[in-house]
Amino acid sequence: MLNEIKAVLYKEVVLEWKQKYALNGLLLYVACMIVVITLSFMDKAQVINLSPLTWSVLFWLILLFVAIHVVAKSFIGEQDGQLLYLYGLANPVAVFLAKMLYNSVLLIIIGMISGFFYLLLTQQNVQNTGLFLLTIASGGFALAANMTLVSAIASKAENKNVLLAVLSFPLTIPVLINVIKLTRQALEGFTLADNLNRVLMVTGIGIVLSLVSLILFPFIWRD
Amino acid sequence: MVRHLYKAAGAGLVLYALIAGLMTELPVMGPMGQSNRNIFYHVPMWFAVVVMMGVSVFNSIRYLRMTDPDYERSGAGNDLALTDIKASESAKTGVLFNILGLVTGMVWSRVTWSSHLPANRFDAWWIWDPIQICALVSLLIYLAYFLLRSTFQDEEQKAKISSVYNIFAFVTLIPLYFIIPKMLPGAHPTAANSDAGGGSFVMAGKLGGDFSIIFWPSIIGFILMGYWVYELQMRTAAVSLTLSEEE
């Protein structure tokens, strides 16, 4: 099982590296969003009125749409035959787990890169960097855990891409409410101890949802 | 006969809650005035929602267990279709009570929550209280469930995949209903900043004796009425399924 997960993960990374257009596309998308946001808050060459709250809301909206694109690739992007071939080579649950891990790692990396450039361009200061990074890590993991199964569900239906957004957005709200608050607290310099229950809640939602996904995935991969 | 007893019990309890809830003299609690009687009608709706969603997810789990090859199948294929109908119809009844709960809450909030708004506004139909938001999100989740169901042509695939989504959605409903509303400040008595202390979901200890002898029967009555609505819907859907198979 562990070897299979490693093999599928390796395959995902190699594929991503070979067809760079997907990753580059995402990074370019993030860059465009950040520039648009920064420009719209610009007045006389200065960023004004961008409060920590607005900053965090916009940041997580960017990441939410990044997550949709990242996750859509894992099941909707693949052709049916390819996935079946993959399930023949490795345990389907291992394939699913590898894809979920890959999604969360990719989401966390993109989150950190875009967070860095977004901070730089909007001239915001993070008072508590550790909490900020922890928020991106737990939030990225929870979003990936939430959306990977939904992507597998949506890939079975008609009108896949719209359905993916409709099915997953309401489910992500418990995570988003908490990570937006956490990001704001990190920008304003609150400590981890003040926010421990939120961090635990986001991580807990991620862990519970990934376990539930692992139980449920065997029922849907076959048809 | 015994099968129908719960309907009489539900109707009787709801009738009792309607009459006693409006006629009994009750102590006035803070700024709510006489509108606090709505606690007998608004709160039970949410108990009915949770019970109906529970019935729905129970049937979804049963459906998935029945399709599992390892599971010893006793009934025929028709039983599978009926289980799927049970899951979707109880979710439908849950959505009905979700909407009723939102509406009764909106009427109540207009009377009592205007103090949470700026002085020049008195129309508190909707104040984005955490519980309001969570209730609205749960409504969106179940509307998405029905949208998902409507996209499939193949009945079996529809049943299986929507069961998976239903179980997954129910898991996210738990933080939405039971955890987040207690963490955030809001106007409901369960909110973190409430004068009533907050934290507990049902304020049973804080309600006087006169309240609880109407409140708890009303909850049971509305749950039973909800189950009755569900059973009618479920049987209608089952009959129309049988008819469409015979054609």
Coordinates of C-alpha atoms in Angstrom, one line a residue:
Chain A
M1 CA 0.0 0.0 0.0
L2 CA 2.7 2.4 1.0
N3 CA 4.8 1.6 -2.1
E4 CA 1.7 2.1 -4.3
I5 CA 1.0 5.5 -2.7
K6 CA 4.6 6.4 -3.3
A7 CA 4.5 5.3 -6.9
V8 CA 1.3 7.2 -7.7
L9 CA 2.6 10.3 -6.0
Y10 CA 5.8 10.0 -8.0
K11 CA 3.8 9.6 -11.2
E12 CA 1.8 12.7 -10.4
V13 CA 4.9 14.8 -9.6
V14 CA 6.7 13.6 -12.8
L15 CA 3.6 14.3 -14.9
E16 CA 3.2 17.8 -13.4
W17 CA 6.9 18.5 -14.1
K18 CA 6.7 17.2 -17.6
Q19 CA 3.6 19.2 -18.6
K20 CA 4.5 22.4 -16.9
Y21 CA 1.5 24.2 -18.4
A22 CA -0.8 23.2 -15.6
L23 CA 1.4 24.5 -12.8
N24 CA 2.6 27.5 -14.7
G25 CA -1.0 28.3 -15.6
L26 CA -2.0 28.2 -11.9
L27 CA 0.9 30.4 -10.9
L28 CA 0.1 32.9 -13.7
Y29 CA -3.5 32.9 -12.6
V30 CA -2.5 33.7 -9.0
A31 CA -0.2 36.4 -10.2
C32 CA -2.9 38.0 -12.3
M33 CA -5.4 37.9 -9.4
I34 CA -2.8 39.5 -7.0
V35 CA -2.0 42.3 -9.5
V36 CA -5.7 43.0 -10.1
I37 CA -6.4 43.1 -6.4
T38 CA -3.5 45.3 -5.6
L39 CA -4.3 47.7 -8.4
S40 CA -7.9 48.0 -7.3
F41 CA -6.8 49.1 -3.9
M42 CA -4.2 51.5 -5.3
D43 CA -4.4 55.2 -4.9
K44 CA -1.4 57.5 -5.8
A45 CA 1.0 54.6 -5.8
Q46 CA 0.0 53.4 -2.4
V47 CA -2.2 50.6 -1.3
I48 CA -4.9 52.0 0.9
N49 CA -8.0 50.7 2.7
L50 CA -6.8 47.1 2.5
S51 CA -7.6 46.0 6.1
P52 CA -6.3 42.7 7.4
L53 CA -9.8 41.3 7.1
T54 CA -10.2 42.3 3.4
W55 CA -6.7 40.9 2.8
S56 CA -7.5 37.5 4.3
V57 CA -10.9 37.2 2.5
L58 CA -9.4 38.0 -0.9
F59 CA -6.4 35.7 -0.2
W60 CA -8.6 32.7 0.6
L61 CA -10.9 33.4 -2.4
I62 CA -7.8 33.2 -4.6
L63 CA -6.8 29.9 -2.9
L64 CA -10.4 28.6 -3.2
F65 CA -10.3 29.0 -7.0
V66 CA -6.8 27.6 -7.1
A67 CA -8.1 24.6 -5.2
I68 CA -10.9 24.1 -7.6
H69 CA -8.4 24.0 -10.5
V70 CA -5.9 21.8 -8.7
V71 CA -8.6 19.3 -7.6
A72 CA -10.4 19.2 -10.9
K73 CA -7.2 17.9 -12.5
S74 CA -7.1 14.8 -10.3
F75 CA -10.2 13.0 -11.4
I76 CA -12.1 15.1 -14.0
G77 CA -8.9 15.8 -16.0
E78 CA -8.0 12.2 -16.5
Q79 CA -9.6 10.1 -19.2
D80 CA -11.8 7.2 -18.0
G81 CA -9.6 4.6 -19.4
Q82 CA -6.5 6.0 -17.9
L83 CA -8.0 5.9 -14.4
L84 CA -9.3 2.4 -14.8
Y85 CA -5.8 1.4 -16.0
L86 CA -4.4 3.0 -12.9
Y87 CA -6.8 1.2 -10.6
G88 CA -5.7 -2.0 -12.2
L89 CA -2.1 -1.3 -11.4
A90 CA -2.6 -0.1 -7.8
N91 CA -5.2 -0.3 -5.1
P92 CA -7.8 2.3 -5.9
V93 CA -7.7 3.6 -2.3
A94 CA -3.9 4.1 -2.7
V95 CA -4.5 6.1 -5.9
F96 CA -7.1 8.2 -4.1
L97 CA -4.8 8.8 -1.1
A98 CA -1.9 9.7 -3.3
K99 CA -4.0 12.2 -5.2
M100 CA -5.3 13.7 -2.1
L101 CA -1.8 14.1 -0.6
Y102 CA -0.6 15.5 -3.9
N103 CA -3.4 18.0 -4.0
S104 CA -2.8 19.2 -0.5
V105 CA 0.9 19.5 -0.9
L106 CA 0.5 21.4 -4.2
L107 CA -2.2 23.6 -2.6
I108 CA 0.0 24.4 0.4
I109 CA 3.0 25.2 -1.9
I110 CA 1.0 27.5 -4.1
G111 CA -0.6 29.0 -1.1
M112 CA 2.8 29.9 0.4
I113 CA 4.2 31.3 -2.8
S114 CA 1.1 33.4 -3.5
G115 CA 0.9 34.5 0.1
F116 CA 4.5 35.7 -0.1
F117 CA 4.0 37.7 -3.3
Y118 CA 0.6 39.0 -2.2
L119 CA 2.1 40.3 1.1
L120 CA 5.0 41.8 -0.9
L121 CA 2.8 43.6 -3.4
T122 CA 0.2 44.9 -1.0
Q123 CA 2.8 45.9 1.6
Q124 CA 1.1 44.1 4.4
N125 CA 3.1 42.9 7.4
V126 CA 2.5 39.6 9.1
Q127 CA 3.1 40.0 12.8
N128 CA 3.0 36.3 13.4
T129 CA 4.6 34.4 10.6
G130 CA 4.4 31.0 12.2
L131 CA 0.6 31.2 12.6
F132 CA 0.3 32.5 9.1
L133 CA 2.2 29.5 7.6
L134 CA 0.4 27.1 9.9
T135 CA -2.9 28.5 8.7
I136 CA -2.0 28.0 5.1
A137 CA -0.8 24.5 5.8
S138 CA -3.9 23.4 7.7
G139 CA -6.3 25.2 5.4
G140 CA -4.7 23.8 2.3
F141 CA -4.9 20.3 3.7
A142 CA -8.5 20.7 4.8
L143 CA -9.5 22.1 1.4
A144 CA -7.8 19.3 -0.4
A145 CA -9.4 16.7 1.9
N146 CA -12.8 18.3 1.3
M147 CA -12.6 18.6 -2.4
T148 CA -10.8 15.5 -3.7
L149 CA -13.8 13.2 -3.0
V150 CA -16.2 15.8 -4.4
S151 CA -14.1 15.9 -7.6
A152 CA -14.3 12.1 -7.8
I153 CA -18.1 12.4 -7.4
A154 CA -18.5 15.2 -9.9
S155 CA -16.4 13.3 -12.5
K156 CA -19.1 10.7 -12.7
A157 CA -21.8 13.2 -13.6
E158 CA -22.7 15.4 -16.5
N159 CA -21.6 19.0 -16.4
K160 CA -18.6 18.2 -14.3
N161 CA -16.9 21.5 -13.7
V162 CA -20.0 23.4 -12.7
L163 CA -21.1 20.6 -10.4
L164 CA -17.6 20.5 -8.8
A165 CA -18.0 24.1 -7.7
V166 CA -21.6 23.8 -6.6
L167 CA -21.0 20.6 -4.6
S168 CA -17.8 21.7 -2.9
F169 CA -18.3 25.4 -2.1
P170 CA -21.0 25.0 0.6
L171 CA -18.9 22.2 2.1
T172 CA -15.8 24.4 2.3
I173 CA -17.5 27.1 4.3
P174 CA -16.7 25.7 7.8
V175 CA -13.0 25.6 6.8
L176 CA -13.1 29.0 5.1
I177 CA -14.8 30.8 8.1
N178 CA -12.0 29.6 10.3
V179 CA -9.0 30.1 8.1
I180 CA -10.0 33.7 7.2
K181 CA -10.3 34.5 10.9
L182 CA -6.9 32.8 11.5
T183 CA -5.2 34.7 8.7
R184 CA -6.5 37.9 10.0
Q185 CA -5.3 37.1 13.5
A186 CA -1.9 36.2 12.1
L187 CA -1.6 39.5 10.3
E188 CA -2.6 41.4 13.5
G189 CA -0.1 39.6 15.6
F190 CA -2.2 37.3 17.8
T191 CA -0.4 34.2 19.1
L192 CA -1.0 30.6 18.4
A193 CA -2.3 30.1 21.9
D194 CA -5.1 32.5 21.3
N195 CA -6.2 30.6 18.2
L196 CA -5.4 27.0 19.1
N197 CA -9.0 25.8 18.9
R198 CA -9.5 27.2 15.4
V199 CA -6.3 25.6 14.2
L200 CA -7.3 22.3 15.8
M201 CA -10.8 22.6 14.2
V202 CA -9.5 23.2 10.7
T203 CA -7.0 20.3 11.0
G204 CA -9.7 18.2 12.6
I205 CA -12.1 18.8 9.8
G206 CA -9.4 17.9 7.3
I207 CA -8.5 14.6 9.1
V208 CA -12.2 13.6 9.6
L209 CA -13.1 14.4 6.0
S210 CA -10.0 12.5 4.6
L211 CA -10.9 9.4 6.7
V212 CA -14.5 9.6 5.5
S213 CA -13.3 10.0 1.9
L214 CA -11.1 6.9 2.3
I215 CA -14.1 4.9 3.5
L216 CA -16.4 6.2 0.8
F217 CA -14.1 6.1 -2.2
P218 CA -14.3 2.3 -2.8
F219 CA -18.0 2.7 -3.5
I220 CA -17.6 5.1 -6.4
W221 CA -14.5 4.3 -8.3
R222 CA -15.9 1.3 -10.0
D223 CA -18.6 2.7 -12.3
Chain B
M1 CA -53.2 0.4 14.2
V2 CA -50.0 0.7 16.3
R3 CA -48.3 1.9 13.1
H4 CA -50.6 4.9 12.9
L5 CA -50.4 5.8 16.6
Y6 CA -47.4 8.0 16.2
K7 CA -49.4 10.3 13.8
A8 CA -52.1 10.8 16.4
A9 CA -49.4 11.4 19.0
G10 CA -47.6 14.0 16.8
A11 CA -50.8 15.8 15.9
G12 CA -51.9 15.9 19.5
L13 CA -48.6 17.2 20.8
V14 CA -48.4 19.9 18.1
L15 CA -51.9 20.9 18.9
Y16 CA -51.1 21.0 22.6
A17 CA -48.0 23.1 21.8
L18 CA -50.0 25.5 19.7
I19 CA -52.8 26.0 22.3
A20 CA -50.7 25.8 25.5
G21 CA -47.9 27.8 24.0
L22 CA -50.1 30.7 23.1
M23 CA -52.5 30.6 26.1
T24 CA -50.3 29.8 29.1
E25 CA -49.0 32.7 31.1
L26 CA -45.2 32.7 30.9
P27 CA -42.5 34.8 32.5
V28 CA -41.0 37.4 30.2
M29 CA -37.4 36.9 29.3
G30 CA -35.3 40.0 28.8
P31 CA -36.0 42.0 25.6
M32 CA -38.0 39.2 23.9
G33 CA -41.3 40.1 25.5
Q34 CA -44.2 37.9 24.5
S35 CA -42.3 36.8 21.3
N36 CA -40.4 34.3 23.4
R37 CA -43.4 31.9 22.8
N38 CA -41.8 31.3 19.4
I39 CA -39.3 29.0 21.2
F40 CA -42.1 26.4 21.0
Y41 CA -42.2 26.5 17.2
H42 CA -38.9 27.7 15.9
V43 CA -36.5 25.5 17.9
P44 CA -38.5 22.2 17.2
M45 CA -38.0 22.8 13.5
W46 CA -34.3 22.3 13.9
F47 CA -34.7 19.2 15.9
A48 CA -36.9 17.9 13.1
V49 CA -34.2 18.9 10.5
V50 CA -31.5 17.0 12.4
V51 CA -33.7 13.9 12.8
M52 CA -34.7 14.0 9.1
M53 CA -31.1 14.4 7.9
G54 CA -30.2 11.6 10.3
V55 CA -32.8 9.3 8.7
S56 CA -31.5 10.3 5.3
V57 CA -27.8 9.5 6.0
F58 CA -28.8 6.3 7.8
N59 CA -30.6 5.2 4.5
S60 CA -27.6 6.3 2.4
I61 CA -25.3 4.2 4.6
R62 CA -27.7 1.3 4.3
Y63 CA -27.8 1.7 0.5
L64 CA -24.0 1.5 0.2
R65 CA -23.9 -1.5 2.5
M66 CA -26.5 -3.3 0.4
T67 CA -24.6 -2.7 -2.8
D68 CA -21.4 -4.1 -1.3
P69 CA -20.8 -7.6 -2.7
D70 CA -19.8 -8.9 0.7
Y71 CA -23.1 -7.9 2.3
E72 CA -25.5 -10.7 2.4
R73 CA -28.4 -9.5 0.3
S74 CA -31.8 -10.6 1.5
G75 CA -34.2 -8.5 -0.5
A76 CA -34.6 -8.1 -4.3
G77 CA -33.4 -5.1 -6.4
N78 CA -36.5 -3.2 -5.5
D79 CA -35.4 -2.9 -1.9
L80 CA -32.4 -1.0 -3.2
A81 CA -34.5 1.5 -5.0
L82 CA -36.7 1.9 -2.0
T83 CA -33.8 2.7 0.3
D84 CA -32.6 5.3 -2.2
I85 CA -36.1 6.8 -2.2
K86 CA -36.1 6.9 1.6
A87 CA -32.7 8.7 1.6
S88 CA -33.8 11.4 -0.9
E89 CA -37.3 11.9 0.5
S90 CA -36.2 12.3 4.1
A91 CA -33.6 14.8 2.9
K92 CA -36.5 16.6 1.1
T93 CA -38.5 16.7 4.3
G94 CA -35.4 18.0 6.1
V95 CA -35.1 20.8 3.6
L96 CA -38.7 21.6 4.1
F97 CA -38.2 22.0 7.9
N98 CA -34.9 23.8 7.2
I99 CA -36.9 26.4 5.3
L100 CA -39.6 26.5 7.9
G101 CA -37.0 27.0 10.6
L102 CA -35.4 29.9 8.7
V103 CA -38.8 31.5 8.1
T104 CA -39.9 31.2 11.8
G105 CA -36.5 32.5 12.8
M106 CA -36.8 35.5 10.5
V107 CA -40.2 36.4 11.9
W108 CA -38.8 36.2 15.4
S109 CA -35.6 38.1 14.6
R110 CA -37.6 41.0 13.2
V111 CA -39.3 41.4 16.6
T112 CA -36.4 40.9 18.9
W113 CA -33.1 41.5 17.1
S114 CA -33.6 45.0 15.9
S115 CA -31.4 46.1 18.9
H116 CA -28.5 44.5 17.2
L117 CA -28.8 46.9 14.2
P118 CA -27.9 50.6 13.9
A119 CA -30.5 52.8 15.5
N120 CA -32.1 53.8 12.2
R121 CA -32.8 50.3 11.1
F122 CA -35.6 48.2 12.5
D123 CA -36.1 45.5 9.9
A124 CA -34.0 42.7 11.2
W125 CA -35.3 40.0 8.8
W126 CA -31.7 38.8 8.4
I127 CA -28.7 39.9 10.4
W128 CA -26.0 37.3 9.4
D129 CA -26.0 35.7 12.7
P130 CA -23.6 32.7 12.7
I131 CA -26.5 30.2 13.2
Q132 CA -28.5 31.9 10.4
I133 CA -25.4 31.5 8.1
C134 CA -24.9 27.9 9.1
A135 CA -28.6 27.1 8.5
L136 CA -28.4 28.8 5.1
V137 CA -25.2 26.9 4.2
S138 CA -26.9 23.6 5.2
L139 CA -29.8 24.5 2.9
L140 CA -27.3 25.1 0.0
I141 CA -25.6 21.8 0.7
Y142 CA -28.8 19.8 0.4
L143 CA -29.9 21.8 -2.7
A144 CA -26.5 20.8 -4.2
Y145 CA -27.4 17.2 -3.3
F146 CA -30.7 17.4 -5.2
L147 CA -28.8 19.0 -8.1
L148 CA -26.4 16.2 -8.1
R149 CA -29.2 13.7 -8.2
S150 CA -30.9 15.4 -11.1
T151 CA -27.8 15.1 -13.3
F152 CA -27.8 11.3 -13.6
Q153 CA -29.7 9.3 -16.1
D154 CA -28.9 5.9 -14.7
E155 CA -30.9 5.2 -11.5
E156 CA -28.4 2.9 -9.9
Q157 CA -25.5 5.3 -10.5
K158 CA -27.6 8.2 -9.2
A159 CA -28.4 6.3 -6.0
K160 CA -24.9 5.2 -5.3
I161 CA -23.1 8.5 -6.0
S162 CA -25.6 10.7 -4.3
S163 CA -25.5 8.4 -1.2
V164 CA -21.7 9.0 -1.0
Y165 CA -22.2 12.7 -1.3
N166 CA -25.0 12.6 1.3
I167 CA -22.7 10.9 3.9
F168 CA -19.9 13.3 3.1
A169 CA -22.2 16.3 3.4
F170 CA -23.6 15.1 6.7
V171 CA -20.1 15.0 8.2
T172 CA -19.6 18.7 7.4
L173 CA -23.0 19.4 8.8
I174 CA -21.7 18.5 12.3
P175 CA -19.3 21.5 12.7
L176 CA -21.9 23.7 11.0
Y177 CA -24.7 22.9 13.4
F178 CA -22.9 22.0 16.6
I179 CA -19.5 23.6 16.8
I180 CA -19.1 26.9 14.8
P181 CA -22.3 28.6 16.2
K182 CA -20.8 28.2 19.7
M183 CA -17.4 29.6 18.7
L184 CA -18.6 32.9 17.1
P185 CA -20.3 35.9 18.7
G186 CA -23.9 36.3 17.6
A187 CA -27.4 37.1 18.6
H188 CA -28.6 33.6 19.4
P189 CA -28.6 32.6 23.0
T190 CA -26.1 29.8 22.2
A191 CA -23.5 32.3 20.8
A192 CA -20.1 32.8 22.5
N193 CA -20.9 36.3 23.7
S194 CA -24.4 35.7 24.9
D195 CA -25.7 37.1 28.2
A196 CA -27.3 33.8 28.8
G197 CA -23.8 32.3 29.1
G198 CA -23.9 30.5 25.8
G199 CA -22.3 27.2 25.0
S200 CA -25.3 24.9 25.6
F201 CA -27.4 24.2 22.5
V202 CA -30.7 23.9 24.3
M203 CA -31.2 26.2 27.2
A204 CA -33.2 23.6 29.1
G205 CA -31.8 24.6 32.5
K206 CA -32.5 28.2 31.9
L207 CA -36.1 27.8 30.9
G208 CA -38.5 27.8 33.7
G209 CA -40.8 24.9 34.5
D210 CA -43.7 26.4 32.5
F211 CA -41.5 26.5 29.5
S212 CA -40.2 23.0 29.6
I213 CA -43.6 21.3 29.9
I214 CA -44.5 22.9 26.6
F215 CA -41.1 23.0 24.9
W216 CA -40.1 19.3 25.1
P217 CA -43.6 17.9 24.0
S218 CA -43.5 20.4 21.1
I219 CA -40.1 19.1 20.0
I220 CA -41.4 15.5 20.1
G221 CA -44.6 16.5 18.3
F222 CA -42.8 18.3 15.4
I223 CA -40.4 15.4 15.0
L224 CA -43.3 13.0 14.7
M225 CA -45.1 15.3 12.3
G226 CA -42.0 15.5 10.2
Y227 CA -41.7 11.8 10.1
W228 CA -45.3 11.6 9.0
V229 CA -44.7 14.1 6.2
Y230 CA -41.6 12.0 5.2
E231 CA -43.5 8.8 5.2
L232 CA -46.3 10.2 3.0
Q233 CA -43.7 11.6 0.5
M234 CA -41.7 8.3 0.6
R235 CA -44.7 6.2 -0.1
T236 CA -45.9 8.5 -2.9
A237 CA -42.5 8.3 -4.5
A238 CA -42.4 4.5 -4.1
V239 CA -45.8 4.1 -5.8
S240 CA -44.9 6.3 -8.7
L241 CA -41.7 4.3 -9.1
T242 CA -43.7 1.1 -9.2
L243 CA -46.1 2.6 -11.7
S244 CA -43.3 3.8 -14.0
E245 CA -41.8 0.3 -13.9
E246 CA -45.1 -1.3 -15.0
E247 CA -45.5 1.0 -18.0

